[in-house]
Coordinates of C-alpha atoms in Angstrom, one line a residue:
X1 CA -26.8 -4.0 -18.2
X2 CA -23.8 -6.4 -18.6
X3 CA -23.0 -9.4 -16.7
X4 CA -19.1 -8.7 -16.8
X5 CA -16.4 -11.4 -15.9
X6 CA -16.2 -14.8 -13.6
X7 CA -15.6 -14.6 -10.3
X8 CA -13.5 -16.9 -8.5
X9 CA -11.9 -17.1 -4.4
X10 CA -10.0 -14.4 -3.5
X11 CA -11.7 -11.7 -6.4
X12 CA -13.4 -8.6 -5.3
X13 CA -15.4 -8.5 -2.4
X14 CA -18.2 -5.9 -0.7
X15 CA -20.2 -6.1 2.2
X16 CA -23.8 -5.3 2.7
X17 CA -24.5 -2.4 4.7
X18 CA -28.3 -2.7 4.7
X19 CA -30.9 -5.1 3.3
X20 CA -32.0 -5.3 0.4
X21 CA -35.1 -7.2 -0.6
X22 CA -36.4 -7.7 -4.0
X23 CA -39.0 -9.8 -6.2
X24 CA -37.6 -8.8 -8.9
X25 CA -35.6 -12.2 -9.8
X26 CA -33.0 -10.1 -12.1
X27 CA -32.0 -8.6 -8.6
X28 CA -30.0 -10.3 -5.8
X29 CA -31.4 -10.3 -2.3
X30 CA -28.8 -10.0 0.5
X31 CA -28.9 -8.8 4.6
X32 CA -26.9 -6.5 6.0
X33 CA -23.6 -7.8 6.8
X34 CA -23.6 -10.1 4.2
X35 CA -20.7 -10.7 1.6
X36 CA -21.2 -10.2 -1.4
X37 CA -18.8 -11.6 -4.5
X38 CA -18.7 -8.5 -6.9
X39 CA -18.7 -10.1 -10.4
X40 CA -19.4 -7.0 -12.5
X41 CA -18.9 -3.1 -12.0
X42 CA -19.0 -1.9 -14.8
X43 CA -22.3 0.4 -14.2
X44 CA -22.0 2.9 -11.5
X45 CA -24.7 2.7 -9.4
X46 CA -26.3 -1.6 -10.4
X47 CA -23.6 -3.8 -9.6
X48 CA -23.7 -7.7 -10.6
X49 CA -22.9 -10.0 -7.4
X50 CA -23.5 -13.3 -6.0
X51 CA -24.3 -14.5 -2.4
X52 CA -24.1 -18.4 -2.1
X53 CA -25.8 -20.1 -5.4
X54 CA -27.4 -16.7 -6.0
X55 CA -26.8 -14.2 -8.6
X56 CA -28.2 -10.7 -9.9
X57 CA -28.2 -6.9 -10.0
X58 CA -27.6 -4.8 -6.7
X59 CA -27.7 -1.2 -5.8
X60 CA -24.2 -0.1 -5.2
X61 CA -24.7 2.0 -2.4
X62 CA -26.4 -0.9 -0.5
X63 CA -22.4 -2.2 0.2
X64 CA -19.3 -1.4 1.1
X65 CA -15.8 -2.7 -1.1
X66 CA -13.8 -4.8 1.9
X67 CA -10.5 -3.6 2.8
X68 CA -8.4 -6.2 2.1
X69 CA -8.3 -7.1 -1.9
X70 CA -4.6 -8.3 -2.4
X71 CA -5.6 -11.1 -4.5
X72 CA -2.8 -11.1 -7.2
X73 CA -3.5 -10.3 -10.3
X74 CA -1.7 -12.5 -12.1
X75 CA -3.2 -15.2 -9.8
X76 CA -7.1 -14.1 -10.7
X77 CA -5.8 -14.6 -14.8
X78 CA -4.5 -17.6 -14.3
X79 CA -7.8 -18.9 -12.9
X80 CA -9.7 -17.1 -15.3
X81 CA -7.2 -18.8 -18.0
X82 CA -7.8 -22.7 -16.4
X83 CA -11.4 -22.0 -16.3
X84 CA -11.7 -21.2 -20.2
X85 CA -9.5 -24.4 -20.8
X86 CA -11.5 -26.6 -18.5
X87 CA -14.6 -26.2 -19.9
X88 CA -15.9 -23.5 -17.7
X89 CA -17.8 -20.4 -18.6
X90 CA -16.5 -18.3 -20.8
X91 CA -15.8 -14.5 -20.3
X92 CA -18.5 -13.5 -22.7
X93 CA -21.6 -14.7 -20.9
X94 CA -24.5 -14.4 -22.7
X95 CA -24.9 -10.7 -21.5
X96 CA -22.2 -9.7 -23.1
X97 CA -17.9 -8.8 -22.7
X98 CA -16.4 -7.3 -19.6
X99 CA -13.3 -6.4 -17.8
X100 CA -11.7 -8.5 -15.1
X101 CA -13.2 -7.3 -11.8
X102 CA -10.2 -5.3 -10.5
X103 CA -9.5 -3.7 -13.6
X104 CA -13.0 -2.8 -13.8
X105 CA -12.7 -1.5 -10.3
X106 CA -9.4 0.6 -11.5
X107 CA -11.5 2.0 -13.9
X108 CA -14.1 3.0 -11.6
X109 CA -11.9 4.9 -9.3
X110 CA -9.9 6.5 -12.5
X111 CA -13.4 7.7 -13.4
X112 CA -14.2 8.9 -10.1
X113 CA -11.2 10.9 -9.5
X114 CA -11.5 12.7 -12.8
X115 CA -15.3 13.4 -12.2
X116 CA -14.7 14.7 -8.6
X117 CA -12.2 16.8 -9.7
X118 CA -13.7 18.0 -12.5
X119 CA -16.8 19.0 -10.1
X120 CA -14.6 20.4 -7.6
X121 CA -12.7 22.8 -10.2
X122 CA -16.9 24.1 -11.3
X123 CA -17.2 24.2 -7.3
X124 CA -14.0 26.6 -7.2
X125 CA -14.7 28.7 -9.8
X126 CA -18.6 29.2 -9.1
X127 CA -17.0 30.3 -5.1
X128 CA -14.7 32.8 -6.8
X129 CA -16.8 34.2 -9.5
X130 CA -20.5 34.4 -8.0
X131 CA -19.1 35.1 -4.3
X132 CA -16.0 37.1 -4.0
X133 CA -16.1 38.7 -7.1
X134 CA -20.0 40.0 -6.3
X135 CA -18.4 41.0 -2.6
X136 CA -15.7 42.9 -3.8
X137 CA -18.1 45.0 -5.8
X138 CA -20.2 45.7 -2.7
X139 CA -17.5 48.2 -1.0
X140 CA -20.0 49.4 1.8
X141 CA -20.6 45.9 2.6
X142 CA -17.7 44.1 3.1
X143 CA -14.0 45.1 3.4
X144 CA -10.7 43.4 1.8
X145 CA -9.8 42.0 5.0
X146 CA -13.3 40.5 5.7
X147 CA -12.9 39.0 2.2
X148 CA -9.8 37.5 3.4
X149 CA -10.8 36.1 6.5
X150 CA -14.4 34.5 4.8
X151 CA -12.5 33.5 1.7
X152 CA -9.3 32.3 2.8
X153 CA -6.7 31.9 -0.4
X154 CA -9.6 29.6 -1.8
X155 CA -8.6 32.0 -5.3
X156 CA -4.9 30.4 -5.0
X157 CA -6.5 26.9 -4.7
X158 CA -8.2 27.6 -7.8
X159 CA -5.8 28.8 -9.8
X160 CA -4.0 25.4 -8.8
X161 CA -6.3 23.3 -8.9
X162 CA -7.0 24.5 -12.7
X163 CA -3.2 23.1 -13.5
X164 CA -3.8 20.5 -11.7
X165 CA -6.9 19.2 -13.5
X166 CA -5.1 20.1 -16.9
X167 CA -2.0 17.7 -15.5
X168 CA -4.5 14.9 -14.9
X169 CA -6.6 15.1 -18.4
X170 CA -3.3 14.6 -20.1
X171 CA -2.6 11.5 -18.2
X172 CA -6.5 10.2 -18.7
X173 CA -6.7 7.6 -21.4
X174 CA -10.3 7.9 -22.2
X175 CA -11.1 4.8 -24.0
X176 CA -9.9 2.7 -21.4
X177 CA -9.5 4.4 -18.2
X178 CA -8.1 1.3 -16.0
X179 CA -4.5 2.2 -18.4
X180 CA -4.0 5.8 -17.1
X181 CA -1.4 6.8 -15.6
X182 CA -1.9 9.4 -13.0
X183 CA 0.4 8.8 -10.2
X184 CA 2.9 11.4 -11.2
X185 CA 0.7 13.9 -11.6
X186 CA 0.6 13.8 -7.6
X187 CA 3.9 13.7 -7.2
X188 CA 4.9 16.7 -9.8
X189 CA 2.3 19.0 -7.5
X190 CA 3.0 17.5 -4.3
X191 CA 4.8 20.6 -2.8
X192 CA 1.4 22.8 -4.3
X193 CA -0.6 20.9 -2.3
X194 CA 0.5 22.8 1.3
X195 CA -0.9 25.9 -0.1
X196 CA -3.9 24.4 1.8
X197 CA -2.6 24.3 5.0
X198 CA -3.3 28.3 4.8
X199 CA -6.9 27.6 4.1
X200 CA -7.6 24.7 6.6
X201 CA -5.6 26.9 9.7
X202 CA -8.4 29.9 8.3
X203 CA -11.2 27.7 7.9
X204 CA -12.1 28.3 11.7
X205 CA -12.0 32.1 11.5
X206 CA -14.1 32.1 8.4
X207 CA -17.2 30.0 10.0
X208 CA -16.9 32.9 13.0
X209 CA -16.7 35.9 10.3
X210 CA -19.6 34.3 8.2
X211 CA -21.7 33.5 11.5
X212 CA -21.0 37.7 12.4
X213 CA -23.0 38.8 9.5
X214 CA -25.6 36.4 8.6
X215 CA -26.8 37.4 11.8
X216 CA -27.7 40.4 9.4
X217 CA -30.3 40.3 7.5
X218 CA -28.8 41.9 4.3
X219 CA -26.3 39.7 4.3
X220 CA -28.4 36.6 4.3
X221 CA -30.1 38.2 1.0
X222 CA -27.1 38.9 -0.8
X223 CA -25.4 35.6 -0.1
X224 CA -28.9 33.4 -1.7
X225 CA -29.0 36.3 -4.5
X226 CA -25.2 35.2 -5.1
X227 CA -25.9 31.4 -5.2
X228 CA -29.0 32.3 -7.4
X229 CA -27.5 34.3 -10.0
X230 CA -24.6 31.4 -10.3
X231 CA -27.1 28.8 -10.3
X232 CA -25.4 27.0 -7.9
X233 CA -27.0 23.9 -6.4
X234 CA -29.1 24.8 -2.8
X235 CA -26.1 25.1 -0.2
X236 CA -25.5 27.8 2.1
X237 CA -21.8 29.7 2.0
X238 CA -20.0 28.2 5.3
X239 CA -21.3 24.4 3.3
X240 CA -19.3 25.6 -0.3
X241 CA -16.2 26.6 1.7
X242 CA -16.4 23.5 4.0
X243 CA -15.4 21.8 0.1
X244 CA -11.7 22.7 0.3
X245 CA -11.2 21.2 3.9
X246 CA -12.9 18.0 2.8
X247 CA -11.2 17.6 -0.5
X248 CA -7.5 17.4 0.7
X249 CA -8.5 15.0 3.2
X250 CA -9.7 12.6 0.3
X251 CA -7.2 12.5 -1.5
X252 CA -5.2 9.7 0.2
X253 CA -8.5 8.1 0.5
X254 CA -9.0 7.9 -3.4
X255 CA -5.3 6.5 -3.4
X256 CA -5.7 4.3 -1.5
X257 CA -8.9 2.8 -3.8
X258 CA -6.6 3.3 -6.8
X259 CA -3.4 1.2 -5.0
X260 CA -6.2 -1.5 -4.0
X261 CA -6.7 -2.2 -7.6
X262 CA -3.6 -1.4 -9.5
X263 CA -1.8 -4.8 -10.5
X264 CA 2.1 -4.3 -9.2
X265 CA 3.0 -5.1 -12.5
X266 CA 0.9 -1.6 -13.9
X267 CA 3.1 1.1 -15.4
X268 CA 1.0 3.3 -12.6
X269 CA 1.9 0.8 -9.6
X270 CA 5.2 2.7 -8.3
X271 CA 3.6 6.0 -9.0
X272 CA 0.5 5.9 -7.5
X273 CA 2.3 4.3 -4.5
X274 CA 4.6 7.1 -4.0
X275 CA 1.7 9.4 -4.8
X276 CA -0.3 8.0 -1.6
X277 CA 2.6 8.1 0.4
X278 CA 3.0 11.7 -0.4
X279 CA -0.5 13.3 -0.2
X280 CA -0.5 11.6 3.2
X281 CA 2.3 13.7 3.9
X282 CA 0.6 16.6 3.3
X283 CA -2.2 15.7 5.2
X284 CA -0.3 14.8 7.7
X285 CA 1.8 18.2 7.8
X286 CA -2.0 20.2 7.7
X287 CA -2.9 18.3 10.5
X288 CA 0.6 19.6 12.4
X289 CA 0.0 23.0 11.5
X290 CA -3.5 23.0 12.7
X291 CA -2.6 21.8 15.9
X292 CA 0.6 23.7 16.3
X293 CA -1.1 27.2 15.2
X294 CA -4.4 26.0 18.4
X295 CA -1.3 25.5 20.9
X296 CA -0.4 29.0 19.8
X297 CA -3.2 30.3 22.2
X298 CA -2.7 27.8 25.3
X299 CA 1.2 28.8 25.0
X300 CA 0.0 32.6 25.4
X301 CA -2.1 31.7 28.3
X302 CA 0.6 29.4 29.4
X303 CA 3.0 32.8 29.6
X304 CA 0.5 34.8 31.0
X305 CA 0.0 32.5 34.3
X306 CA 4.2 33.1 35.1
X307 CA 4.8 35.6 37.6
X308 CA 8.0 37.9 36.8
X309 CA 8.2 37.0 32.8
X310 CA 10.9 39.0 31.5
X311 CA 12.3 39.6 27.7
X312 CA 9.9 39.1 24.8
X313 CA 7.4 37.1 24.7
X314 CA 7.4 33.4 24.4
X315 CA 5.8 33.4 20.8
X316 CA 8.3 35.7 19.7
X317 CA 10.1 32.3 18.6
X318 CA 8.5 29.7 19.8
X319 CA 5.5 28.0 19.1
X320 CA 5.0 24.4 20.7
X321 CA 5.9 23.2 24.2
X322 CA 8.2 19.5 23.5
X323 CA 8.8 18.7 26.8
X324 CA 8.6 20.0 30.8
X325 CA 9.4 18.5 34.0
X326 CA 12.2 19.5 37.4
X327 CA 15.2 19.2 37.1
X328 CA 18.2 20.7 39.1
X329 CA 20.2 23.3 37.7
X330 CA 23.7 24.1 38.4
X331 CA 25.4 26.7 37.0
X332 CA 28.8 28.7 37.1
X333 CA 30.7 30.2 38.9
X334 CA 28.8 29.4 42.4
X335 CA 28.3 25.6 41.3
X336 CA 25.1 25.8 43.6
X337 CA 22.3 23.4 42.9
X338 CA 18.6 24.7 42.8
X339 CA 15.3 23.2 41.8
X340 CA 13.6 24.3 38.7
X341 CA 11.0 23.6 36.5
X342 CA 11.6 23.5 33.1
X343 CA 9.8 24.0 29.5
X344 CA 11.7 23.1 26.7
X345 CA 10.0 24.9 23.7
X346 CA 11.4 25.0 20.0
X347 CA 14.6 27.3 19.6
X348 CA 14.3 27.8 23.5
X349 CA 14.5 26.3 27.3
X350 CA 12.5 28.4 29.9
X351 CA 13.2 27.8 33.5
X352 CA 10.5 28.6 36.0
X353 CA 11.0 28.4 40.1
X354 CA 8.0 27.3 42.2
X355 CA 6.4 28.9 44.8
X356 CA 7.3 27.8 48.4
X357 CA 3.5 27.6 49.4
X358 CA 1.5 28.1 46.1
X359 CA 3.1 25.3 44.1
X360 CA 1.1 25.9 41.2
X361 CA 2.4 29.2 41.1
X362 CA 5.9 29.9 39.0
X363 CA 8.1 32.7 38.7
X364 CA 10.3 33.2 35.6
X365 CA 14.0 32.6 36.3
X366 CA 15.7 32.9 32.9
X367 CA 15.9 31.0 29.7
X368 CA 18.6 29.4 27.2
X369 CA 18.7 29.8 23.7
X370 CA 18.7 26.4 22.3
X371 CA 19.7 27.2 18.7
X372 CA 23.1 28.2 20.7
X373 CA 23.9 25.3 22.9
X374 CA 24.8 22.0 22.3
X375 CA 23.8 19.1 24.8
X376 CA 26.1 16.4 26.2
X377 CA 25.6 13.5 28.1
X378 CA 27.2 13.2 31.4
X379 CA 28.7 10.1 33.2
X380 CA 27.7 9.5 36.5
X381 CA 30.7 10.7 39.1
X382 CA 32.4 13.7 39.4
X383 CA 32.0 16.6 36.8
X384 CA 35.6 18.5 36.1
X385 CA 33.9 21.4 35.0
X386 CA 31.7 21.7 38.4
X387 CA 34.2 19.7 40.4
X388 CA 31.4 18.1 41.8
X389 CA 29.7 14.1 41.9
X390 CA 26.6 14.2 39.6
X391 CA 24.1 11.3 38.9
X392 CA 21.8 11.6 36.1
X393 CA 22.7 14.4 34.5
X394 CA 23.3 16.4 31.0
X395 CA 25.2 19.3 30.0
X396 CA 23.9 22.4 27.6
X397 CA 26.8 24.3 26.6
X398 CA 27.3 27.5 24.3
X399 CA 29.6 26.1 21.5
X400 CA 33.2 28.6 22.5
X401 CA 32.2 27.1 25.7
X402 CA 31.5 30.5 27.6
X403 CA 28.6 28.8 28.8
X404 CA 27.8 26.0 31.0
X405 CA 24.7 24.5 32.6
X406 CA 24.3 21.4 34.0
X407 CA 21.0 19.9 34.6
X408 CA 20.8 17.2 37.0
X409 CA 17.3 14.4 36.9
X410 CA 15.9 12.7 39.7
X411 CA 16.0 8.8 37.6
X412 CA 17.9 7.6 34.9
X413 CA 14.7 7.1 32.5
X414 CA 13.8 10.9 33.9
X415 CA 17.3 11.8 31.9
X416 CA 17.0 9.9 28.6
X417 CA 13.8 11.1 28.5
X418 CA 15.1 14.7 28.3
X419 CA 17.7 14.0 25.9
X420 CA 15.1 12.8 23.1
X421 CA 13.3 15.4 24.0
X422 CA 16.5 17.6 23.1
X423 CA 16.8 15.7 19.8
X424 CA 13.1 15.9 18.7
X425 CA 13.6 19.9 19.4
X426 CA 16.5 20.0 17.0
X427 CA 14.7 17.8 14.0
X428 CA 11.1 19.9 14.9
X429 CA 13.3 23.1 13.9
X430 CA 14.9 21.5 11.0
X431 CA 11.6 20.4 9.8
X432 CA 10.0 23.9 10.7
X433 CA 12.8 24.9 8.3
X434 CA 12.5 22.7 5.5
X435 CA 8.6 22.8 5.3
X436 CA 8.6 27.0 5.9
X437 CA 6.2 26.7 8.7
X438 CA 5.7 30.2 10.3
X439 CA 3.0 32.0 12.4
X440 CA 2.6 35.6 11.3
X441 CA 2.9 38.3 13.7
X442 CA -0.7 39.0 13.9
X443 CA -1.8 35.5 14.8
X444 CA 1.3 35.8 17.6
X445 CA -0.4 39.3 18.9
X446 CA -4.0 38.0 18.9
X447 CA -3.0 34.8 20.5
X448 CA -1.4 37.2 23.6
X449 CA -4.1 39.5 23.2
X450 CA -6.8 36.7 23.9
X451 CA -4.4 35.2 26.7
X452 CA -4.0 39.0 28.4
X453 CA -7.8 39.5 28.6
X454 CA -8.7 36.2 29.9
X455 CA -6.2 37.2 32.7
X456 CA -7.6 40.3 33.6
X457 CA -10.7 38.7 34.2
X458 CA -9.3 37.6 37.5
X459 CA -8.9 33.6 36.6
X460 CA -7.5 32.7 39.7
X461 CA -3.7 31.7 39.6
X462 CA -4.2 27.7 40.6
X463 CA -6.7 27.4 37.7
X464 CA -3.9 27.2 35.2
X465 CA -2.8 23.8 36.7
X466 CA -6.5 22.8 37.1
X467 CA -7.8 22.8 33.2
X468 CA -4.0 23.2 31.1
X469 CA -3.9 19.4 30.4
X470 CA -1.5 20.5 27.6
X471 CA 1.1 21.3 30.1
X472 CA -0.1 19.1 33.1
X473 CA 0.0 15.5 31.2
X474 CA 3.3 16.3 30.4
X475 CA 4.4 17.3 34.0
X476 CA 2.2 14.1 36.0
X477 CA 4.2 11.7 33.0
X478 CA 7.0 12.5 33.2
X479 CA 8.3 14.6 36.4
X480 CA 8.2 14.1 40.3
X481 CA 6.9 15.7 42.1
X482 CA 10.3 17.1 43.9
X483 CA 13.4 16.8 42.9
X484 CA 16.7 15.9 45.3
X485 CA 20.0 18.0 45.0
X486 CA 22.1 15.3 42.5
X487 CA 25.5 16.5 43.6
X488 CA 27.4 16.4 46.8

C-alpha cells in the first residue's frame, strides 16, 4: 500500500457512514459521521485518510465522497507547490509516489466506468446467449411473442452497447487513466441511448410474463438449467433483466463523479460536461415516456366514465391530459353562452357538459382539433365577431377563419392559466415530434380494453371523481366550481 499525496483545506473529502474501530495502528479509527480528509486512493477498496492529528488505512466502503469538491485545481498545486518550497513534506513520502488526490479520484471513476461497462456488456451477452437463445429453441415452451414481452429489445441494447464499449476502449488511455477522454463518446451515441426507453416502458410487462410461468414448475427448471450451463453468477431471471433499467439511470450518476474531479482546464472538461447534460436528458425523456405510456390507461378509464362519447376514441391521438377546468363556450351563429368542462389533451380539446343533479357525471358535447386552430387573446369589452361584452376570455379559431369559438374564464389568472396551457400543448407536440414518441396501436387497444372491463363491472359513476386524482387535482387547482355567463 502507498501513502499517495498531501492533503491540504479544501482537498478531497468523505464521510463516515459507520464506525470503524481498529488496533491495528496502520489503520485509522473514525465514527460514523465523521470527516475524513482522503489523502490517498489509489487502492480500491484501503483508502489513506486522516481525522484530526490521525492518520492511516480505511476501508473504502466505511464512507461516502462529500458532494461538494470544487476546490480548484490549480489552487490544490499551488499549495502542493508552496509546501515543497517551504520545507514541507515532499510528495514522495516515504511510502512511495502518488497522484494528486483528484486526479487520483478521476482515475478511479475512469476505471470504474470502463469496468462496469465491461461487466455489463458479459451481463448482456450471457442474457442473450444462455436465455433467449435456449428459449427460442424450446418451441413448445415459449412463443415469439412471450420472448418479446420477457426479453424486451434487451438484443438491440446489446448490439449497442457492444459499439459503445468499442467507442470508449479507444478513448481509454491505459497507462494513465485520469488523461482519457471519454466525454464524446456520450455525446456521439447520445440519440442510441433512447432505444431504452422501449425496454424500461416493457420492463413492467416482463416481471408479470415471468411471474405467469415460474408459477410452473418446468419453467423454474429450465430457467436455473440456463443460468447453470452459462455459469452465470446465482441471480434469478426478473434480477438479470432488472440490469438494463438500473444501468441507464447511472449513467448521469457516474458523470457526475467524473465532472466532480475533472480540472476545467482538462481536455475532457467541456465534453464530459455536455455528456452529463445529455444522458440526463435521456433519463429524463425515459422517465416522460414511462409516465406518459401509465396515463395511457387512466385516460382510457377517464373516456370510459363520459356518457354519450362519440367519434374515435380519445387515444386515437391523444395521449396525456395538459390541462381541464369550466369555462363558457360561445359559439356561432347563435352567440349563446353555455357552461362546459373542458380537457385539453395533446392534438385535441374535448368539451364535456355536467349533469344538472349528478355533477360528477359528464356527457360528451364535441371536441376541437387543436393541430387546426390557432388561439388569440381577447381584450376585455365587446367582441366584433360575437357582437357581444366579454371579460376574460380567448379565442380558438380555424386558420381560413370558418371557425370560431370563444371561451370565456371566470378570473383573469383562470385565463392565463389556459393560455400556457395552450402553449405547453403546442411545444409537448413539437417535442412528441422531434423525439418520435408514439404508443403503438396495441398498447392503445389494451389500455381501452382494460378501461371497458373495469366498467362493466358496475364501478359506480361518482367513483371516477372519488379516486382519479390525475384528473381531479387539476380540476380543485385550477377551476371553480361554477362558472358565470361572461357576456351580456
Amino acid at each position: 500500500r502507498m501513502k499517495g499525496c498531501l492533503s491540504f483545506d479544501g482537498s478531497v473529502c468523505a464521510e463516515a457512514l459507520w464506525d470503524h474501530v481498529t488496533m491495528d495502528d496502520q489503520e485509522l479509527g473514525f465514527k460514523a459521521g465523521d470527516v475524513i480528509e482522503v489523502v490517498d486512493a489509489t487502492n480500491k477498496e484501503w483508502w489513506w485518510g486522516r481525522v484530526l492529528d490521525s492518520e492511516g488505512w480505511f476501508p473504502a466502503s466505511f464512507v461516502r465522497l462529500r458532494v461538494n469538491q470544487d476546490e480548484p485545481m490549480e489552487e490544490y498545486l499551488a499549495n502542493l507547490d508552496g509546501a515543497s518550497e517551504g520545507g514541507g513534506a515532499s510528495m514522495e513520502g516515504p511510502l512511495g509516489p502518488g497522484l494528486p488526490c483528484k486526479e487520483q479520484m478521476r482515475a478511479n471513476v475512469i476505471n470504474e466506468i470502463m469496468s462496469t461497462e465491461r461487466d455489463y456488456i458479459k451481463h448482456l451477452k450471457d442474457i442473450c446467449e444462455g436465455y433467449i437463445k435456449q428459449c427460442r429453441k424450446r418451441t413448445d415452451m415459449f412463443t415469439e411473442e412471450q420472448l418479446r414481452t420477457i426479453f424486451g429489445n434487451i438484443d438491440e441494447l446489446y448490439r449497442f452497447q457492444k459499439k459503445f464499449l468499442k467507442a470508449l476502449e479507444k478513448k481509454f488511455n491505459k497507462d494513465h487513466p485520469h488523461l482519457s477522454e471519454i466525454g464524446s463518446c456520450f455525446l456521439e451515441h447520445q440519440t442510441n441511448f433512447q432505444i431504452y426507453s422501449e425496454y424500461c416502458n416493457n420492463h413492467p410487462n416482463a416481471c408479470v410474463q415471468l411471474s405467469k410461468v415460474m408459477k410452473i414448475k418446468k419453467y423454474v427448471f429450465f430457467f436455473e438449467a440456463c443460468r447453470l450451463l452459462q455459469k452465470m453468477i446465482d441471480i434469478s431471471l426478473d434480477g438479470f433483466l432488472l440490469t438494463p433499467v438500473q444501468k441507464i439511470c447511472k449513467y448521469p450518476l457516474q458523470l457526475a463523479e467524473l465532472l466532480k474531479y475533472t480540472n476545467p482546464q482538462h481536455r475532457d472538461y467541456k465534453d464530459v460536461e455536455a455528456a452529463l447534460n445529455a444522458m440526463k436528458n435521456v433519463a429524463r425523456l425515459i422517465n416522460e415516456r414511462k409516465r406518459r405510456l401509465e396515463n395511457i390507461d387512466k385516460i382510457a378509464q377517464w373516456q370510459s366514465s363520459i356518457e354519450d362519447w362519440e367519434g374515435e376514441d380519445i387515444l386515437s391521438r391523444s395521449s396525456d391530459l395538459i390541462f381541464s377546468g369550466d369555462l363558457t363556450k360561445i359559439s356561432q351563429p347563435q352567440a349563446k353562452g353555455q357552461q362546459r368542462m373542458f380537457f385539453l389533451f395533446d392534438h385535441q380539446l374535448v368539451f364535456c357538459k355536467k349533469d344538472l343533479l349528478r355533477r360528477d357525471i359528464l356527457y360528451y358535447k364535441g371536441r376541437l382539433d387543436m393541430d387546426q386552430m390557432q388561439v388569440v387573446d381577447v381584450e376585455d369589452g365587446k367582441d366584433k365577431d360575437f357582437n357581444v361584452s366579454v371579460k376574460n376570455a380567448l379565442k380558438l379559431c380555424s386558420p381560413g377563419g370558418e371557425e370560431v369559438h370563444l371561451l370565456c374564464a371566470k378570473k383573469p389568472e383562470q385565463k392565463q392559466r389556459w393560455l400556457r396551457a395552450f402553449a405547453d400543448e403546442r411545444e409537448q407536440v413539437q417535442h412528441d415530434l422531434e423525439t418520435g414518441f408514439t404508443i403503438t396501436e396495441v398498447q392503445k387497444k389494451q389500455a381501452m380494453l382494460n378501461a371497458s372491463k373495469r366498467h362493466q363491472t358496475g364501478k359506480p359513476k361518482g367513483e371516477f371523481c372519488q379516486v382519479d386524482v390525475f384528473f381531479l387535482l387539476l380540476y380543485v387547482k385550477y377551476s371553480g366550481y361554477s362558472v358565470e355567463t361572461h357576456f351580456s
